[in-house]
mmCIF file of C-alpha atoms and ligand atoms in Angstrom:
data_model
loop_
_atom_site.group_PDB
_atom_site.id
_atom_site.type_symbol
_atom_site.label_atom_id
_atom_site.label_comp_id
_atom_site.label_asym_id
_atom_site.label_seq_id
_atom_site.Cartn_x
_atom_site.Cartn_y
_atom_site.Cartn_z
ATOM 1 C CA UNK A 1 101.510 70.132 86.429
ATOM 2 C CA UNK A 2 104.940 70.690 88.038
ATOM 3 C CA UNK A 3 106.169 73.211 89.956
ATOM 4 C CA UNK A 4 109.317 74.782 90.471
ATOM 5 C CA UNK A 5 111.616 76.767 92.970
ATOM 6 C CA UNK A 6 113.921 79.573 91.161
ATOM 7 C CA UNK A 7 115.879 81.840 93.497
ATOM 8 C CA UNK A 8 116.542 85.044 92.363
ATOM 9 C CA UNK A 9 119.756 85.994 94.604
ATOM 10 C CA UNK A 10 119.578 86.330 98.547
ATOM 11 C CA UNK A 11 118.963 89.076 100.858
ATOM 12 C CA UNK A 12 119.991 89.319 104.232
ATOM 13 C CA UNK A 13 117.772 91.092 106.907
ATOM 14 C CA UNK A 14 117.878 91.657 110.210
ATOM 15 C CA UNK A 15 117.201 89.006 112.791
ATOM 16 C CA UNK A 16 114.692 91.036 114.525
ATOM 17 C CA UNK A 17 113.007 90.951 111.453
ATOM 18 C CA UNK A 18 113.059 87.565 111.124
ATOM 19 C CA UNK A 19 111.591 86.677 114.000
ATOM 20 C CA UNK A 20 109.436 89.503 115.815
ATOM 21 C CA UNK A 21 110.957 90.448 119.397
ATOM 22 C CA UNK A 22 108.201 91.968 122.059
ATOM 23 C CA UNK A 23 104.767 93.367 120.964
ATOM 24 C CA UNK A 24 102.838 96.431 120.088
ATOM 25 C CA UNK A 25 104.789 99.337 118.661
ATOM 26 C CA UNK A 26 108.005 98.136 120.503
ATOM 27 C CA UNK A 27 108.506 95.290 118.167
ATOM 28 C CA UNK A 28 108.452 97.621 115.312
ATOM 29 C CA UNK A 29 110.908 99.953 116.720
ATOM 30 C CA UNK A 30 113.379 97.221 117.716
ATOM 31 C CA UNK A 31 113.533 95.754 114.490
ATOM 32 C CA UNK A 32 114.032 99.217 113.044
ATOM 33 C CA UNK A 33 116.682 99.899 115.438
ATOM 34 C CA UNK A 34 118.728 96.774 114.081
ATOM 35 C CA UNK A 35 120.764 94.054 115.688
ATOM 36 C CA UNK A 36 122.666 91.292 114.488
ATOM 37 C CA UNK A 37 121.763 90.253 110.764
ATOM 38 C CA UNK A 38 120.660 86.715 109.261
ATOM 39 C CA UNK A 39 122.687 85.055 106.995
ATOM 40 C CA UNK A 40 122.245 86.030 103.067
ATOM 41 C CA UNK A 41 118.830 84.096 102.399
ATOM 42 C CA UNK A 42 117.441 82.933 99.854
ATOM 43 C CA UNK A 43 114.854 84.910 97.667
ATOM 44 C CA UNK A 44 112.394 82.063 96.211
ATOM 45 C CA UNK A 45 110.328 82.497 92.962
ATOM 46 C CA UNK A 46 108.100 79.560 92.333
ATOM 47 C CA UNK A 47 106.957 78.364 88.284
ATOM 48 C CA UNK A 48 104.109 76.519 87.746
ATOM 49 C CA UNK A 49 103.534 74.857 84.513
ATOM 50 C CA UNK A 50 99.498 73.900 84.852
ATOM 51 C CA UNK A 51 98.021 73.084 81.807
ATOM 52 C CA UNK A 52 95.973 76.253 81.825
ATOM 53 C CA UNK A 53 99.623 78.204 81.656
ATOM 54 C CA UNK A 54 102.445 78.883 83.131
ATOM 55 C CA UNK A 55 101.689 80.468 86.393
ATOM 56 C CA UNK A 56 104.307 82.618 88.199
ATOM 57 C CA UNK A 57 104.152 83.546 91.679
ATOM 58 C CA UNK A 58 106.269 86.554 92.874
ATOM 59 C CA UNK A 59 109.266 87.617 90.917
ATOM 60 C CA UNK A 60 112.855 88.493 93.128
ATOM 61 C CA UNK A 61 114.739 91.273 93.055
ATOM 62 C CA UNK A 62 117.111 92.866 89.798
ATOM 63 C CA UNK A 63 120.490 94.140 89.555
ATOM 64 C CA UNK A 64 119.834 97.598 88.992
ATOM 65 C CA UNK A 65 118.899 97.623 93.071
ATOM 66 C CA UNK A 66 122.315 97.367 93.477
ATOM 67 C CA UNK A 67 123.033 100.465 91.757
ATOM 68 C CA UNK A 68 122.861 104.156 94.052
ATOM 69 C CA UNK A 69 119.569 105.637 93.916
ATOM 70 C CA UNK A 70 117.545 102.879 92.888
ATOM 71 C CA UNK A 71 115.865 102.913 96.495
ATOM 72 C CA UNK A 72 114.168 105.956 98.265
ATOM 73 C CA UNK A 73 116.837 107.565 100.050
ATOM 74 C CA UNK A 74 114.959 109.116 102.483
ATOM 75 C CA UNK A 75 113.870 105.876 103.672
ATOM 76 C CA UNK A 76 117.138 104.548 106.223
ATOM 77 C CA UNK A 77 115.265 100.952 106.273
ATOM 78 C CA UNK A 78 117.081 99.926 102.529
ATOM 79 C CA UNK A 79 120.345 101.880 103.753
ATOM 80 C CA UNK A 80 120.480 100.204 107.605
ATOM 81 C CA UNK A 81 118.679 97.289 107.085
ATOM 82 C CA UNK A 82 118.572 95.160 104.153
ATOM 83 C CA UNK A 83 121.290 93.889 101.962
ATOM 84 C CA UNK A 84 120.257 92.305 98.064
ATOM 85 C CA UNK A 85 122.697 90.216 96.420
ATOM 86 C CA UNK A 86 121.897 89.535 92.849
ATOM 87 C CA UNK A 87 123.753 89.001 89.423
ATOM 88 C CA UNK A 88 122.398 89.638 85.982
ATOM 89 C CA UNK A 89 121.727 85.445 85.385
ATOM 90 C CA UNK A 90 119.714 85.093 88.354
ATOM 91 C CA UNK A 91 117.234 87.147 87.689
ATOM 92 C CA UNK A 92 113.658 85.579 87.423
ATOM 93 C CA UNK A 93 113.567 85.895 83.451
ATOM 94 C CA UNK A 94 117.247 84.127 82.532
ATOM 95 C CA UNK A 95 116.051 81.586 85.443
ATOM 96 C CA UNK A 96 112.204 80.844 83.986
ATOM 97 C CA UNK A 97 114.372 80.460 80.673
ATOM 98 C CA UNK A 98 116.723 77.953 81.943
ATOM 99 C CA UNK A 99 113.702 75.687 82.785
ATOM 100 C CA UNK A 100 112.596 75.611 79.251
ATOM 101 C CA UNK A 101 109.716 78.371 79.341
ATOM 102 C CA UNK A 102 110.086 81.547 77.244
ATOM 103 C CA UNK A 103 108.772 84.181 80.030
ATOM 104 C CA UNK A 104 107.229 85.496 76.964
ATOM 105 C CA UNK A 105 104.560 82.763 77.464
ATOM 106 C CA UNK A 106 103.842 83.193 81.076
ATOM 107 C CA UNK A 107 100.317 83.593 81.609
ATOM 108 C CA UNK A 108 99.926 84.559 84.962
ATOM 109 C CA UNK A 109 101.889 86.595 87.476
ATOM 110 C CA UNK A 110 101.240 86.560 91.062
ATOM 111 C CA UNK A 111 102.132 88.711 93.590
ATOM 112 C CA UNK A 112 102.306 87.338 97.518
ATOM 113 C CA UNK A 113 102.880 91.276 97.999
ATOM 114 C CA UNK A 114 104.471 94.377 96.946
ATOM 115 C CA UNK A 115 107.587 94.604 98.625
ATOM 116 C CA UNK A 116 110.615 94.984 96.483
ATOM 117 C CA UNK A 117 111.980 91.307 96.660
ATOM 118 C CA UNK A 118 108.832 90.194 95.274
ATOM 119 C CA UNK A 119 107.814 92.756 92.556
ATOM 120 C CA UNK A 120 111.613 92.960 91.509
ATOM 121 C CA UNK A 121 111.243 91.326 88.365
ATOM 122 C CA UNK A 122 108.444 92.086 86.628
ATOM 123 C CA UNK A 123 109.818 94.077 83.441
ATOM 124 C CA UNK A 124 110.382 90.194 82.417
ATOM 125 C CA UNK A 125 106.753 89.468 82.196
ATOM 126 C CA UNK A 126 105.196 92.237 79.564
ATOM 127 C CA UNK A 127 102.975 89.527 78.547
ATOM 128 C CA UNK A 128 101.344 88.293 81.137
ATOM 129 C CA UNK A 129 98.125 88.542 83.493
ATOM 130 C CA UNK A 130 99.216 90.135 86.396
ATOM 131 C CA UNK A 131 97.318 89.586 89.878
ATOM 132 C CA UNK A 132 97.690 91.706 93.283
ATOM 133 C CA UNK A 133 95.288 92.276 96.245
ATOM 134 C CA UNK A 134 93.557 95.497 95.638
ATOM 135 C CA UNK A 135 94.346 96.253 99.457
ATOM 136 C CA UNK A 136 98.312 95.722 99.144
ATOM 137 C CA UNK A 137 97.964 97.913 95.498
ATOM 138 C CA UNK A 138 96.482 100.641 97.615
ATOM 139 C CA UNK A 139 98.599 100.875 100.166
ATOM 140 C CA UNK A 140 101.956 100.839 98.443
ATOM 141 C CA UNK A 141 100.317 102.870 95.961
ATOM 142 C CA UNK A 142 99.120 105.299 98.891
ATOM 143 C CA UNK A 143 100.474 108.325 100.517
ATOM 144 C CA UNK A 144 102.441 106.201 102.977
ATOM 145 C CA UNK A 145 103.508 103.418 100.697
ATOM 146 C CA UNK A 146 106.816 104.816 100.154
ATOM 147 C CA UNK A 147 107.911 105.229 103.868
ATOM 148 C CA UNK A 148 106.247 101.666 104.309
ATOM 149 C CA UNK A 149 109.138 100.597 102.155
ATOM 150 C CA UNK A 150 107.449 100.030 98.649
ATOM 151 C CA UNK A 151 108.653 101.537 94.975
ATOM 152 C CA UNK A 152 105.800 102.038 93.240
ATOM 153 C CA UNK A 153 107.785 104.346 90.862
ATOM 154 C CA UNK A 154 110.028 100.983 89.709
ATOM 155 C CA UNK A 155 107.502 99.308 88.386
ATOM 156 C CA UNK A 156 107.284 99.100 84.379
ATOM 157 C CA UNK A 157 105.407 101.772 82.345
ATOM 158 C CA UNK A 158 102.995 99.109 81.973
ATOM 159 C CA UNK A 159 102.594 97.828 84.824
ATOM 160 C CA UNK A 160 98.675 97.284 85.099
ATOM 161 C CA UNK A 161 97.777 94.476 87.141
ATOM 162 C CA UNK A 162 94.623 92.811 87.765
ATOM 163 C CA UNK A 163 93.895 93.893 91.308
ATOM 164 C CA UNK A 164 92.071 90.838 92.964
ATOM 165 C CA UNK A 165 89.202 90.913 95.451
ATOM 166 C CA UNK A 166 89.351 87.694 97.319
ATOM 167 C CA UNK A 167 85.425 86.753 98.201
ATOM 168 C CA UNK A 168 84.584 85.463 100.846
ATOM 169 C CA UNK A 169 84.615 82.112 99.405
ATOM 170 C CA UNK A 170 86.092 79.953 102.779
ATOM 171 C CA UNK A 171 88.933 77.748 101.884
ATOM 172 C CA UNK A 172 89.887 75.362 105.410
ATOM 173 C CA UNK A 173 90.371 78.200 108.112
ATOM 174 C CA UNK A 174 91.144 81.148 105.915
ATOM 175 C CA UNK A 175 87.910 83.171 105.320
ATOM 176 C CA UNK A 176 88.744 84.333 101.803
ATOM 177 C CA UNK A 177 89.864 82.738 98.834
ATOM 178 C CA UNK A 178 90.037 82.665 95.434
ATOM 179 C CA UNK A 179 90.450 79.855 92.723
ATOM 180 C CA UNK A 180 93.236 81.175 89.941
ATOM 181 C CA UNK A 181 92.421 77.897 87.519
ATOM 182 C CA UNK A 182 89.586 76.766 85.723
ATOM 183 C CA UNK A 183 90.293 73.748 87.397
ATOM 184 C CA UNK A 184 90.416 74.801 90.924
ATOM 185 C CA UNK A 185 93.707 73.717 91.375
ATOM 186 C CA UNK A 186 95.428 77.083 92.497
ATOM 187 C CA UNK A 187 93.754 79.370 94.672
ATOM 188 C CA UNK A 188 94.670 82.683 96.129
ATOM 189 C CA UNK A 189 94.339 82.726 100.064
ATOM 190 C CA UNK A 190 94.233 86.020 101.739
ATOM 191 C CA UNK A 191 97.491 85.618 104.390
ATOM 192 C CA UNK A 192 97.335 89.348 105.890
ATOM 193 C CA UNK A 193 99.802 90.031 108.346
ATOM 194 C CA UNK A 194 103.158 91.002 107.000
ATOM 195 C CA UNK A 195 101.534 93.157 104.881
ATOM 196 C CA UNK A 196 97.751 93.796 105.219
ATOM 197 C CA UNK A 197 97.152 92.858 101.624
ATOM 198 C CA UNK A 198 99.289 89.823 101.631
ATOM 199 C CA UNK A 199 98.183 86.457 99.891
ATOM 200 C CA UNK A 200 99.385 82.664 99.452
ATOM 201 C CA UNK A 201 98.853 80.993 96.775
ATOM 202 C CA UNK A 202 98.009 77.150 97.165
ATOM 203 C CA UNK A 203 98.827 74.477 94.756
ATOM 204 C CA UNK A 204 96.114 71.232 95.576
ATOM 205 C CA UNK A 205 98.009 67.856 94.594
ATOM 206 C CA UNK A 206 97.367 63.966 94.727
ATOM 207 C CA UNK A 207 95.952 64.591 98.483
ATOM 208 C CA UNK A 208 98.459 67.122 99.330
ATOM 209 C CA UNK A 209 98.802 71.136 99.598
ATOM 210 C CA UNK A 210 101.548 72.801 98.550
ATOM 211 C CA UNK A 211 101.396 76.369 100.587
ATOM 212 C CA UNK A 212 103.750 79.053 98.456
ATOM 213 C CA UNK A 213 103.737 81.219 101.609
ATOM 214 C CA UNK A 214 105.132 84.380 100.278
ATOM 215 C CA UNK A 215 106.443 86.367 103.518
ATOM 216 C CA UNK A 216 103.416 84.965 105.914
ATOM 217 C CA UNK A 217 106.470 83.733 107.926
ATOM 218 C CA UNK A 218 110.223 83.481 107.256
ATOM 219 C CA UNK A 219 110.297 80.082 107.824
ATOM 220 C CA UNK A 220 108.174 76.815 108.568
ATOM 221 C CA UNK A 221 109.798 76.668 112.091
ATOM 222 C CA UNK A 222 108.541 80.363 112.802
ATOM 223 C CA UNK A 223 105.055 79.548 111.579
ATOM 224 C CA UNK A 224 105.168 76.125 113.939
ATOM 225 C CA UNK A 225 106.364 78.700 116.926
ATOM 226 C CA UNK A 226 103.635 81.341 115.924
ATOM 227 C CA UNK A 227 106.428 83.863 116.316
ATOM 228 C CA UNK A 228 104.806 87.248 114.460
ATOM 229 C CA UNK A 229 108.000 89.218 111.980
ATOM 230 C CA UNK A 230 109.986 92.119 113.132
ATOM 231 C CA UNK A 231 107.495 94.064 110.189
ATOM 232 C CA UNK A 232 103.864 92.791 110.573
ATOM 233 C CA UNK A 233 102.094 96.500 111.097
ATOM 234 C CA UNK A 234 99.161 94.747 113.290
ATOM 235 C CA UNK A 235 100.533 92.034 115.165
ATOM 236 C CA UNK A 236 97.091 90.262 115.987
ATOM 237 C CA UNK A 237 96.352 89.970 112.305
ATOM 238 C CA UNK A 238 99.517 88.090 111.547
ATOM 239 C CA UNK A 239 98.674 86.192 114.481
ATOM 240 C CA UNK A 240 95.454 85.159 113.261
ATOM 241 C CA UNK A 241 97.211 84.390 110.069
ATOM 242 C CA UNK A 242 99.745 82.027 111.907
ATOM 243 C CA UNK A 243 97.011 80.132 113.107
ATOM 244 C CA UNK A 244 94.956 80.058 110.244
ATOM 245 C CA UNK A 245 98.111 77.822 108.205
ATOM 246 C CA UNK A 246 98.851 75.677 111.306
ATOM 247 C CA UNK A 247 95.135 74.509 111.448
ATOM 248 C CA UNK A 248 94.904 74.205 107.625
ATOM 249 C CA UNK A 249 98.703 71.989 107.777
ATOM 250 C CA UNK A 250 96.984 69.683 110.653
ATOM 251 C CA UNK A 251 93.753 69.338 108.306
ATOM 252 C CA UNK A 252 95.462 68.614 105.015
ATOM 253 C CA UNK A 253 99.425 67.431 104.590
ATOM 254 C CA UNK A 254 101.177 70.707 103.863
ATOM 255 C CA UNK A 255 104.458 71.685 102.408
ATOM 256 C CA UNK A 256 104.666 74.993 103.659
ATOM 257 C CA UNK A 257 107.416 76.876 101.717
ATOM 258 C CA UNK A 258 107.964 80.799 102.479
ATOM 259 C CA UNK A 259 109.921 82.951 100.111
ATOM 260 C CA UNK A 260 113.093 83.312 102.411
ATOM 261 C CA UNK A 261 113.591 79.594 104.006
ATOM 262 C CA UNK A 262 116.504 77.880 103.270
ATOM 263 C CA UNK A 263 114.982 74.640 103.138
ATOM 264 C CA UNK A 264 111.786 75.688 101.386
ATOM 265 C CA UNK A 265 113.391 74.441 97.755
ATOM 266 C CA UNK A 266 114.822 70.575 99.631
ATOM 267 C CA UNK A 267 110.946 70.662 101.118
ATOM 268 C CA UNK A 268 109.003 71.323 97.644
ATOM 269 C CA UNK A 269 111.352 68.561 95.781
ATOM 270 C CA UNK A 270 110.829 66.238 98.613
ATOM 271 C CA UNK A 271 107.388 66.974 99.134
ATOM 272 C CA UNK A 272 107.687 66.999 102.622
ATOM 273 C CA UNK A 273 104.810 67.859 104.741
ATOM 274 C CA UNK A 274 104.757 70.384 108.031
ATOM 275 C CA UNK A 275 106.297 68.120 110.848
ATOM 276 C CA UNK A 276 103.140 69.177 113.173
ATOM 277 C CA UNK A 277 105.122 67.006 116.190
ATOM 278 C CA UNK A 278 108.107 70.052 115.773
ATOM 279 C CA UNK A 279 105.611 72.078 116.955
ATOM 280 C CA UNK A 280 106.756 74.466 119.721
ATOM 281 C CA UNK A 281 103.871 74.284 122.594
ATOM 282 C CA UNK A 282 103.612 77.366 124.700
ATOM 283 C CA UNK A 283 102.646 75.375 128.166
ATOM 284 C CA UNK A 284 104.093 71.890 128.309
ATOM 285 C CA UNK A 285 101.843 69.533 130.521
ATOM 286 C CA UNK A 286 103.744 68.366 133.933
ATOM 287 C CA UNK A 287 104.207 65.020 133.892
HETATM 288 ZN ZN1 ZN B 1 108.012 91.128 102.370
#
């Protein structure tokens, strides 16, 4: 088995997103208000070639976003508060292709969630088993999805994915899971918070996990400071979340690797574990 990091362009966001600021409603309404952006970050894919097939979890964004009209108007978050960057060659199909696997032959899609720079590239994968929380398809399929920020109406004619009920089969601290290979190798982990259909999918390897975190944080150092996004709709559940991966990394050697950190593609190829002593603590101890 080997896996693989492909990014599919960058998007920059705004730092409120990023990294949550206050609680309750008021942390929503800050981050909608704006602020100073990130940098352009990277948009991770991730390819795994498992001997039961090539598994593919969560698929960038495409060109034609960059094109007027492509996102709902009425919504100001894509006009005020995101910016894609993307050209035609780094799209997730050219990019599977460049490692030597016709996307033809994919066998399994995943999707962490629904949100655009995730389900962006789909049309690529005709063939394939596609797999997405029945929770996240309903809400982005729901009345609301489109002012939550999802385009249900971009996805392919034939889009019809396999919408996944995780049991409550307990995998470390998270409560629900659900094992994607014969083997038992890959498992879907329910990781609600950003979105409340959100999963992970973990890779088990010689001893070692590696965690493809979709959006559950931004970035390993936000998950070691517990810091909820700008977006999470119920902050407590995200929280949970938060704490659910840091007690999983300090019961089994993690690479954590979210879909937007800069060093989640240096991590995966080094294999480097979550440093648990970087952990932020709350109350230091007087000496
Ligand atoms: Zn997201």
């Amino acid at each position: 088995m080997r896996v693989h990091a492909v990014q599919t362009g960058t998007v920059a966001i705004r730092e409120r997103q990023r990294r949550g600021e206050g609680s309750g409603a008021l942390r929503l309404l800050r981050t909608a208000l704006g602020g100073a952006w990130t940098e352009p970050l990277p948009i991770w894919s991730w390819v795994i070639d498992h001997p039961e097939g090539v598994i593919v979890v969560d698929t960038g964004v495409n060109t034609r976003m960059l094109e007027p009209g492509y996102f709902t108007r009425w919504n100001p978050y894509f006009r005020r508060n995101v910016r894609v960057s993307v050209g035609p060659e780094e799209e997730i199909g050219p990019r599977v292709r460049d490692l030597g696997i016709a996307p033809e032959e994919v066998r399994w899609v995943v999707l962490t969630h629904l949100h655009m720079d995730h389900d962006g590239g789909l049309h690529h994968f005709p063939n394939a088993e596609i797999l997405v929380s029945r929770e996240e398809h309903r809400i982005a399929t729901g009345s609301l999805g489109k002012a939550a920020g999802y385009l249900p109406h971009r996805w392919p004619s034939w889009y019809a994915p396999r919408l996944v009920d995780l049991s409550p089969e307990p995998f470390g601290p998270f409560p629900r899971s659900l094992a994607l290979t014969a083997e038992g190798d890959v498992r879907l982990v329910g990781t609600e918070g950003h979105t409340a259909g959100h999963v992970s999918v973990v890779v088990s390897e010689e001893g070692r996990s590696l965690f493809l975190a979709g959006d559950t944080s931004y970035t390993e150092g936000l998950m070691l400071e517990q810091v909820v996004d700008g977006v999470s709709p119920r902050e407590r559940i995200a929280q949970r979340t938060l704490e659910r991966v840091l007690r999983y990394a300090e019961e089994v050697p993690t690479v954590y690797l979210p879909s937007h950190d800069p060093g989640s593609a240096a991590r995966l190829a080094a294999r480097a574990p979550v440093r648990m002593e970087a952990r932020v603590y709350e109350e230091q101890p007087y000496a």
